[in-house]
Amino acid sequence: MRGSHGKWSLGDPNGDGFNDCILVSDGGKRFVVSKQLVIRRLPAWVPLIESHTDGSRLYYTIRTTISTEVLDDITNFLQNNCAVPNDWLRLELLLDEADKWKLKAIEDAVLTRFAYDVTQENCIAVWKSCKDHSSIHTNKVFHYLLYVLNEAIKHKRNLDFYQIKVDDLMEILTSDFLNVRSEVEVWHMIKTWILAGRKVRQKYVRNLLQAVRFVHLNYKECRAIVNDELVKREISDEHQIVFEICTKRRIPRDIIIACFGWHGKQPSSAIEAFDVFTYTWRESACMEIGHKVAYHACVVIGTKMYIAGGYDGDTFFNDFHCYDAERMKWLEMAPMHNARCYVAGCELNGKVFVCGGSNGHERLKSAEIYDAEKNQWTQLRDMHFARSDAAACTMNGRVYVVGGFSGEFVLQSVEMYIPDSDLWIEIATMNTPRSGLACVVDGDSIVIAGGFDGSARLSSVERLRSCSSYTMILPSMPSARKLIGPISECVNTVILFTWSVDMLRVLPAVFFNSMVTGGAKSQHLTLHAVPRRLWCCEHGQIPRELFRMVKMDVEESYGRNKATVVEREAT
């Protein structure tokens, strides 16, 4: 029991004997706990225990310099294992006291909350807290920081960057996992930091330049850095600049895995990794399986990739396979209730959701969901329309199924599934009927692209906002596309990675649609790209086990030539 000064009581059992010890905050607020609890969980406070008698009763007090709010949090956590507070400042104060008094359990709980709530704005502060307290979350937070920091600095979203110490900055800039499109951006980060305190930071130019991997810049880019006022002021002789501390390329954080699909006139079992920064493909033989399939659904949840249904030229499958990236192994899971090709799928609350498609006889309106813990499929309420070649995505805990082909005509309706009530609602109509389209969630809206309207391939793009019953037109893609693969999202950029059919040709291509400018441009692939169904890893959250699996292939394609300066030409 706990109460204010003069209104406390002793002798209430709480599983640790009797509440016979009073904790006093710096403001005089009293909290009653068990002395045995203090001895067991607060050994650093044992020397502070004072003994008192009240008649025949013996009780104890511990006077602290801790604020009432923080002592309340400590008492709550120790007695009831209650969650730590949500207030960020209060969490920092609690962490300081937990560190001072060696309350490891509270310290871990606070750092876990910090890691859970990490954002572009606070990632440096969270990383520093985790690092200073040797948290198990340090590496995870650091990799998140490396992914988002460049964009956060460009848009002035992280004020902690301007106060970061030079050693911490160097640790960030020298990491192979720093997410930059060019080493020029590394120089821009250095320059931004120096200009925030030029008088005291100018002297660090020489050392920080060692983080720039000049070997991957062209001559013009190198000259621009060497001739910068900050560099010339500190280094009069450019030959004193150390150009080759590290020459290997940084590891890409956005990797798209293309799996199975058509190759020539037959389905394929091949799997390839595509690096969006170098525009190169690399086969990942260690992921391959003998299963050949096309027109399947591909859903990623955590470190597992699920392949649902599909068609091999003869058979329509209800098969369901899982690639476990931690075990680096393919597993055959419980089959779906219905055979499905041209099927739409997505993740819903940690489960695999599939709907529509064709079983070889008719288009389907059925839907089902897979629970990995039970290895079991559950049939859901049917959609309003039978749909194959539709697209599906999840926004705000609800599934949106867009377009498709009914077997007679191309659809332009959008249906929403509400899982709590197992209910489908037709919520919107697109400007254009579409089958073989792609869709992706962007904030509170869905971007819909490409497809086939029944007579022509489409290059048009639409946006459906949440709670809207109509779509708005966005800038078109450079080429008309049907049978488009999924869309993935990177920092400030939506990547429409597609294999598609344009008349009689299969066209592999990648489109980058800038959310800032609204424009789109095509980056043509210089290597042969096998059309595949795609596994897109969003926001750089590529499972580390998967990354380790394809890392060898990707690094091999980069090469390790320390003497070669790579000229990168715009397509």
XYZ file of C-alpha atoms in Angstrom:
571
model
C 0.000 0.000 0.000
C 1.162 3.488 -0.725
C -0.032 6.824 0.641
C 0.834 10.472 1.224
C 2.809 11.751 4.220
C 0.981 10.903 7.461
C -1.514 8.615 5.672
C 0.413 5.429 5.256
C -0.105 2.044 6.871
C 2.097 -0.917 7.678
C 1.557 -4.630 7.845
C -0.099 -5.376 4.491
C 1.241 -8.639 3.086
C 2.444 -8.514 -0.519
C 4.169 -11.844 -0.949
C 7.442 -10.637 0.580
C 6.400 -10.815 4.211
C 4.860 -7.604 5.580
C 5.060 -4.055 4.300
C 7.351 -2.823 7.043
C 9.589 -0.386 5.181
C 8.849 3.205 4.187
C 10.543 4.818 1.178
C 10.585 8.616 1.444
C 10.969 10.807 -1.652
C 12.747 14.162 -1.756
C 9.354 15.817 -1.373
C 8.398 13.786 1.698
C 5.990 11.444 -0.083
C 5.982 7.978 1.516
C 5.728 4.608 -0.194
C 5.302 1.443 1.850
C 7.106 -1.722 0.755
C 8.588 -4.839 2.303
C 12.062 -4.738 3.822
C 12.676 -8.150 2.282
C 11.831 -6.693 -1.133
C 14.409 -3.961 -0.562
C 17.065 -6.466 0.492
C 16.328 -8.722 -2.469
C 15.860 -6.175 -5.247
C 17.466 -2.958 -3.941
C 20.706 -4.108 -2.309
C 22.303 -0.688 -2.852
C 19.701 0.788 -0.480
C 20.327 -1.620 2.386
C 22.935 0.669 4.046
C 20.324 3.457 4.038
C 17.812 1.485 6.125
C 16.947 3.101 9.465
C 15.172 1.113 12.207
C 12.258 2.512 14.237
C 9.757 1.216 16.768
C 6.105 2.089 17.078
C 5.001 0.591 20.348
C 5.742 -3.089 19.953
C 6.119 -2.878 16.168
C 9.457 -2.572 14.398
C 9.534 -0.752 11.073
C 12.130 0.776 8.772
C 12.607 3.904 6.669
C 14.817 4.790 3.727
C 15.180 8.486 2.943
C 16.064 9.176 -0.684
C 16.807 12.185 -2.873
C 14.609 10.769 -5.632
C 11.635 12.764 -6.915
C 8.161 11.598 -5.961
C 7.216 10.667 -9.537
C 10.340 8.594 -10.147
C 10.164 6.866 -6.755
C 6.535 6.038 -7.525
C 7.658 4.442 -10.811
C 10.410 2.468 -9.068
C 8.039 1.208 -6.366
C 5.406 0.265 -8.912
C 7.888 -1.674 -11.009
C 9.483 -3.517 -8.093
C 6.213 -4.460 -6.412
C 4.012 -5.156 -9.409
C 6.369 -5.346 -12.405
C 4.273 -2.551 -13.885
C 5.206 -1.058 -17.224
C 7.407 2.001 -17.208
C 5.743 5.391 -17.891
C 5.230 6.794 -21.370
C 6.566 10.285 -20.677
C 9.999 10.587 -22.339
C 11.518 13.011 -19.787
C 10.276 10.888 -16.908
C 11.804 7.826 -18.555
C 15.173 9.575 -18.745
C 15.009 10.481 -15.051
C 14.000 6.920 -14.203
C 16.910 5.579 -16.256
C 19.365 7.845 -14.417
C 18.173 6.624 -11.021
C 18.103 2.994 -12.161
C 21.687 3.326 -13.337
C 22.752 5.065 -10.119
C 21.242 2.372 -7.882
C 22.031 -0.557 -10.196
C 18.381 -1.437 -10.842
C 19.105 -3.554 -13.905
C 15.527 -4.731 -14.487
C 14.196 -1.165 -14.583
C 17.097 -0.040 -16.737
C 16.376 -2.800 -19.264
C 12.663 -1.965 -19.289
C 13.338 1.725 -19.995
C 15.825 0.972 -22.769
C 13.393 -1.483 -24.326
C 10.766 1.271 -24.385
C 13.280 3.656 -25.954
C 14.161 1.109 -28.645
C 10.497 0.390 -29.331
C 9.759 4.100 -29.819
C 12.845 4.970 -31.898
C 12.229 7.464 -34.727
C 14.209 9.624 -37.135
C 14.002 12.443 -34.602
C 15.341 10.571 -31.567
C 17.462 7.759 -33.040
C 20.796 9.298 -31.989
C 19.601 9.894 -28.421
C 18.229 6.353 -28.175
C 21.419 4.875 -29.624
C 23.558 6.813 -27.151
C 21.412 5.690 -24.211
C 21.531 2.058 -25.308
C 25.260 2.265 -25.972
C 26.071 3.942 -22.644
C 24.139 1.261 -20.741
C 25.329 -1.716 -22.847
C 21.777 -2.558 -23.855
C 20.951 -5.625 -25.928
C 19.113 -3.212 -28.250
C 22.219 -1.172 -29.136
C 22.999 -2.934 -32.403
C 19.384 -2.926 -33.567
C 18.962 0.791 -32.869
C 22.306 1.563 -34.513
C 21.274 -0.182 -37.727
C 18.011 1.775 -37.725
C 19.987 4.996 -37.206
C 22.304 4.139 -40.096
C 19.304 3.654 -42.355
C 17.366 6.855 -41.586
C 19.971 9.390 -40.460
C 20.995 10.722 -43.883
C 17.426 11.683 -44.763
C 16.768 12.970 -41.240
C 19.717 15.358 -41.583
C 18.647 16.544 -45.031
C 15.241 17.524 -43.670
C 16.564 18.764 -40.291
C 14.566 16.189 -38.362
C 17.292 15.158 -35.917
C 18.675 17.988 -33.789
C 20.886 15.622 -31.780
C 23.112 15.230 -34.846
C 24.428 18.776 -34.429
C 25.597 17.964 -30.880
C 27.035 14.501 -31.500
C 30.642 13.875 -30.476
C 33.242 13.389 -33.173
C 34.000 9.795 -32.139
C 30.339 8.830 -32.414
C 30.084 10.617 -35.758
C 33.109 8.725 -37.052
C 31.569 5.422 -35.945
C 28.459 6.240 -37.971
C 30.247 7.489 -41.088
C 32.664 4.560 -41.319
C 29.975 1.886 -41.060
C 29.470 -0.315 -44.114
C 25.727 -0.128 -43.438
C 25.364 3.663 -43.650
C 22.475 4.275 -46.035
C 23.714 6.754 -48.653
C 23.272 6.798 -52.412
C 26.711 8.303 -52.953
C 29.825 9.081 -50.932
C 29.085 12.724 -51.724
C 26.275 12.461 -49.175
C 28.808 11.347 -46.562
C 30.747 14.564 -47.218
C 27.534 16.579 -46.901
C 26.913 14.998 -43.487
C 30.445 15.890 -42.402
C 30.081 19.450 -43.663
C 26.722 19.908 -41.929
C 28.193 18.784 -38.607
C 31.294 20.985 -38.907
C 29.328 24.112 -39.828
C 27.163 23.651 -36.715
C 30.253 24.493 -34.623
C 32.931 25.554 -37.048
C 35.282 27.232 -34.569
C 35.853 24.068 -32.575
C 35.172 21.482 -35.291
C 37.246 22.749 -38.225
C 40.228 20.783 -36.900
C 38.390 17.475 -37.432
C 38.110 17.850 -41.226
C 41.241 15.840 -41.962
C 40.195 12.826 -39.874
C 36.551 12.867 -40.949
C 37.525 12.863 -44.623
C 38.868 9.361 -44.042
C 35.233 8.215 -43.785
C 34.577 9.280 -47.396
C 35.266 6.399 -49.774
C 36.738 8.474 -52.607
C 37.410 5.411 -54.749
C 33.683 5.259 -55.515
C 33.432 8.891 -56.637
C 34.121 10.160 -60.124
C 36.737 12.814 -60.830
C 34.285 15.714 -60.751
C 32.868 14.666 -57.384
C 36.344 14.233 -55.899
C 37.438 17.683 -57.103
C 34.324 19.294 -55.637
C 35.168 17.924 -52.184
C 38.905 18.670 -52.365
C 38.218 22.262 -53.495
C 35.628 22.916 -50.792
C 36.518 25.865 -48.561
C 36.400 23.731 -45.405
C 38.939 21.284 -46.837
C 41.290 23.874 -48.356
C 41.347 25.842 -45.127
C 42.494 22.821 -43.119
C 44.558 20.979 -45.756
C 46.645 23.205 -47.999
C 48.153 20.315 -49.961
C 45.508 17.996 -51.394
C 48.085 15.209 -51.588
C 47.897 15.052 -47.799
C 44.330 13.787 -48.018
C 44.085 10.076 -47.284
C 41.861 8.753 -50.058
C 41.862 5.015 -49.484
C 41.250 4.130 -45.857
C 38.334 1.927 -46.963
C 37.694 1.057 -50.586
C 34.877 -1.468 -50.546
C 31.370 -0.309 -51.295
C 28.866 0.172 -48.527
C 26.376 -2.636 -48.078
C 22.971 -1.711 -49.583
C 20.116 -1.531 -47.096
C 17.360 -1.864 -49.691
C 17.475 -5.236 -51.386
C 14.591 -6.650 -53.380
C 14.288 -10.397 -53.718
C 12.635 -11.681 -56.912
C 11.437 -15.251 -56.621
C 10.093 -17.711 -59.178
C 7.854 -16.515 -62.048
C 8.135 -17.041 -65.801
C 11.410 -17.431 -67.649
C 10.906 -17.790 -71.365
C 7.962 -20.139 -71.877
C 8.121 -21.968 -68.581
C 8.001 -21.226 -64.860
C 11.254 -20.873 -62.974
C 12.572 -21.776 -59.523
C 15.337 -19.155 -59.585
C 15.670 -16.398 -56.983
C 17.590 -13.165 -57.497
C 18.544 -10.131 -55.402
C 18.355 -6.619 -56.866
C 20.316 -3.692 -55.455
C 18.401 -0.467 -56.080
C 21.548 1.680 -55.759
C 23.767 -0.112 -58.270
C 20.896 -1.438 -60.426
C 22.377 -4.920 -60.524
C 21.021 -8.453 -60.203
C 22.652 -11.360 -58.481
C 21.300 -14.888 -58.259
C 21.009 -16.269 -54.743
C 21.524 -19.964 -55.314
C 21.379 -20.782 -51.604
C 17.688 -19.805 -51.536
C 16.584 -21.837 -54.534
C 14.152 -24.716 -54.330
C 13.025 -27.254 -56.915
C 9.501 -25.825 -56.797
C 8.721 -24.012 -60.086
C 5.756 -21.696 -59.997
C 4.333 -18.448 -61.364
C 1.311 -16.226 -60.643
C 1.670 -16.869 -56.907
C 1.347 -14.595 -53.880
C 4.446 -13.661 -51.899
C 4.191 -12.308 -48.350
C 7.012 -11.483 -45.921
C 6.452 -11.567 -42.164
C 9.496 -11.027 -39.972
C 12.252 -13.319 -41.206
C 9.929 -15.620 -43.115
C 8.845 -15.466 -46.745
C 5.600 -17.225 -47.681
C 4.678 -18.405 -51.187
C 0.983 -19.140 -51.715
C -0.611 -20.917 -54.672
C 0.418 -20.305 -58.267
C 0.596 -22.245 -61.526
C 3.325 -24.287 -63.223
C 1.802 -24.522 -66.704
C -0.193 -27.649 -65.867
C -1.377 -27.498 -62.267
C -3.148 -24.859 -60.216
C -1.661 -25.063 -56.714
C -3.072 -24.746 -53.243
C 0.461 -25.346 -51.932
C 1.917 -23.058 -49.292
C 5.676 -22.818 -48.743
C 7.747 -20.852 -46.248
C 11.371 -19.799 -46.467
C 12.777 -19.435 -42.943
C 15.718 -17.037 -43.233
C 16.966 -17.847 -39.731
C 17.224 -21.553 -40.534
C 17.985 -20.885 -44.229
C 15.524 -23.581 -45.134
C 12.334 -24.045 -47.161
C 9.370 -25.611 -45.354
C 6.116 -26.962 -46.761
C 3.227 -25.691 -44.662
C -0.469 -26.533 -44.467
C -2.124 -26.084 -47.893
C -4.817 -23.506 -48.577
C -8.464 -24.539 -48.777
C -8.567 -23.513 -52.438
C -6.145 -23.780 -55.340
C -5.299 -20.242 -56.463
C -3.223 -18.617 -59.168
C -3.312 -14.908 -60.062
C -3.856 -14.598 -56.298
C -3.576 -11.430 -54.193
C -1.899 -11.605 -50.792
C -0.606 -9.425 -47.961
C 0.141 -9.464 -44.244
C -2.682 -8.826 -41.788
C -1.819 -8.569 -38.096
C 1.089 -10.969 -38.420
C -0.850 -13.484 -40.501
C -0.872 -14.292 -44.224
C -4.019 -13.088 -45.982
C -4.911 -14.289 -49.499
C -7.979 -13.694 -51.616
C -9.366 -14.223 -55.095
C -7.455 -15.788 -57.945
C -8.395 -18.630 -60.260
C -8.606 -22.376 -59.631
C -8.492 -23.211 -63.340
C -12.282 -23.408 -63.644
C -13.511 -20.073 -62.344
C -12.460 -16.819 -60.754
C -12.733 -16.866 -56.963
C -14.312 -14.497 -54.472
C -13.190 -16.493 -51.441
C -10.562 -15.373 -48.920
C -8.592 -17.145 -46.220
C -5.982 -16.357 -43.594
C -3.030 -18.372 -42.291
C -1.961 -18.543 -38.642
C 1.690 -19.609 -38.440
C 1.458 -20.566 -34.759
C -1.254 -23.117 -35.525
C -0.086 -23.911 -39.070
C -3.725 -23.544 -40.040
C -5.818 -21.772 -42.666
C -9.188 -20.252 -41.782
C -11.774 -19.404 -44.421
C -13.195 -15.895 -44.283
C -16.318 -14.273 -45.651
C -16.381 -14.027 -49.463
C -15.677 -10.756 -51.250
C -18.496 -9.034 -53.131
C -16.848 -9.810 -56.486
C -14.808 -12.702 -57.815
C -11.345 -11.347 -58.654
C -8.158 -12.658 -60.159
C -5.136 -10.469 -60.982
C -6.069 -8.069 -58.161
C -3.714 -6.280 -55.762
C -3.944 -6.264 -51.969
C -2.389 -4.239 -49.157
C -2.992 -3.502 -45.482
C -3.654 -0.066 -44.000
C -4.716 0.688 -40.428
C -5.416 -2.964 -39.677
C -7.703 -3.481 -42.667
C -7.155 -5.172 -46.020
C -7.785 -3.302 -49.269
C -8.259 -5.347 -52.446
C -8.023 -3.307 -55.631
C -9.202 -4.058 -59.177
C -8.806 -7.445 -60.836
C -10.588 -9.544 -63.446
C -13.959 -11.178 -62.799
C -13.733 -13.640 -65.691
C -15.944 -11.388 -67.826
C -14.751 -7.835 -67.273
C -11.982 -5.817 -65.638
C -12.943 -4.363 -62.259
C -12.424 -0.830 -61.022
C -13.862 -1.281 -57.541
C -11.976 -1.350 -54.241
C -13.128 -3.571 -51.388
C -12.086 -3.282 -47.749
C -12.028 -6.194 -45.308
C -12.660 -5.520 -41.602
C -11.192 -8.445 -39.629
C -12.984 -7.734 -36.336
C -16.394 -8.255 -37.934
C -15.356 -10.527 -40.838
C -17.005 -8.038 -43.177
C -16.298 -6.813 -46.719
C -17.306 -3.291 -47.789
C -17.060 -1.836 -51.282
C -15.540 1.531 -50.456
C -14.307 3.186 -53.642
C -14.149 3.211 -57.417
C -10.968 3.891 -59.361
C -10.886 6.231 -62.332
C -9.805 3.323 -64.538
C -10.591 -0.421 -64.478
C -7.389 -2.358 -63.769
C -6.203 -5.947 -63.605
C -2.598 -7.041 -63.169
C -1.959 -3.847 -61.208
C 0.144 -2.972 -58.161
C -0.676 -1.044 -55.003
C 1.224 0.161 -51.935
C 0.366 2.041 -48.767
C 1.892 5.512 -48.479
C 0.980 7.102 -45.162
C -2.797 7.389 -45.028
C -3.362 6.545 -48.681
C -2.867 3.804 -51.258
C -0.936 4.353 -54.495
C -2.328 2.283 -57.400
C -0.273 1.819 -60.573
C -0.396 0.233 -64.019
C -2.358 -2.814 -65.106
C -4.690 -3.612 -67.987
C -8.093 -1.996 -68.568
C -9.469 -4.632 -70.952
C -8.092 -3.105 -74.119
C -4.711 -1.535 -73.346
C -1.816 -1.673 -70.920
C -1.762 1.233 -68.499
C 0.910 3.667 -67.391
C -1.453 5.710 -65.240
C -1.209 6.000 -61.450
C -3.908 6.854 -58.905
C -4.015 7.612 -55.185
C -6.815 6.504 -52.866
C -6.863 8.364 -49.568
C -8.174 6.820 -46.379
C -11.917 7.373 -45.886
C -12.319 8.548 -49.503
C -14.646 6.960 -52.060
C -12.752 8.179 -55.113
C -9.182 8.320 -56.363
C -7.018 11.192 -57.584
C -4.665 11.034 -60.571
C -0.889 11.023 -60.045
C 1.883 11.427 -62.668
C 2.031 8.431 -65.003
C 4.844 5.912 -65.303
C 7.135 6.216 -68.332
C 5.791 2.981 -69.858
C 2.503 1.113 -69.919
C 2.664 -1.937 -67.650
C 0.596 -5.030 -67.029
C 1.307 -7.820 -64.511
C 3.227 -5.454 -62.296
C 5.141 -6.740 -59.307
C 4.733 -5.279 -55.835
C 5.868 -1.851 -54.816
C 8.351 -1.238 -52.038
C 8.993 1.966 -50.117
C 12.344 3.485 -49.169
C 13.104 6.712 -47.377
C 11.120 9.452 -49.194
C 10.915 7.299 -52.329
C 8.403 4.770 -53.531
C 10.119 2.135 -55.645
C 7.887 0.510 -58.208
C 9.931 -2.553 -59.053
C 8.240 -4.313 -61.918
C 8.316 -7.050 -64.388
C 5.528 -6.520 -66.804
C 4.125 -7.332 -70.194
C 4.143 -4.681 -72.923
C 2.495 -6.234 -75.974
C 4.599 -9.358 -76.681
C 7.687 -8.507 -74.669
C 8.561 -9.001 -71.028
C 10.003 -5.755 -69.690
C 12.041 -5.823 -66.500
C 12.469 -2.323 -65.095
C 12.611 -0.268 -61.963
C 10.763 3.014 -61.476
C 11.513 5.532 -58.770
C 8.598 7.786 -57.884
C 9.676 10.739 -55.797
C 7.135 11.616 -53.124
C 8.661 15.092 -53.033
C 8.515 16.027 -56.713
C 5.744 13.678 -57.784
C 7.756 12.763 -60.865
C 8.843 9.364 -62.076
C 11.872 8.212 -63.990
C 12.982 4.849 -65.300
C 16.284 3.189 -64.555
C 16.922 0.558 -67.228
C 18.749 -2.533 -66.117
C 22.072 -3.272 -67.749
C 22.020 -6.921 -66.740
C 19.567 -9.580 -67.788
C 16.606 -9.508 -65.420
C 14.515 -12.639 -65.151
C 10.840 -11.791 -64.608
C 9.844 -12.860 -61.111
C 7.250 -12.419 -58.452
C 8.853 -10.115 -55.918
C 9.737 -10.070 -52.282
C 10.092 -6.461 -51.235
C 11.751 -5.612 -47.940
C 10.260 -2.290 -46.879
C 11.923 0.581 -45.007
C 15.247 -1.171 -45.026
C 13.960 -3.726 -42.541
C 15.471 -6.605 -44.418
C 15.772 -9.532 -42.012
C 19.372 -9.725 -40.855
C 19.411 -13.462 -41.473
C 18.265 -12.898 -45.050
C 20.828 -10.152 -45.485
C 23.582 -12.486 -44.311
C 22.338 -14.987 -46.857
C 22.537 -12.689 -49.892
C 25.400 -10.523 -48.602
C 28.047 -12.767 -50.103
C 26.434 -12.585 -53.522
C 26.008 -8.815 -53.353
C 29.557 -8.139 -52.187
C 30.872 -10.400 -54.909
C 29.138 -8.258 -57.522
C 30.713 -5.122 -56.065
C 34.301 -6.333 -56.280
C 37.236 -5.383 -54.083
C 39.551 -3.543 -56.479
C 41.208 -0.882 -54.332
C 42.778 0.987 -57.244
C 39.740 1.455 -59.449
C 37.685 4.612 -59.325
C 34.139 3.808 -60.336
C 32.589 6.245 -62.775
C 28.830 6.290 -62.265
C 26.952 7.633 -65.240
C 23.330 8.704 -65.169
C 21.091 6.582 -67.321
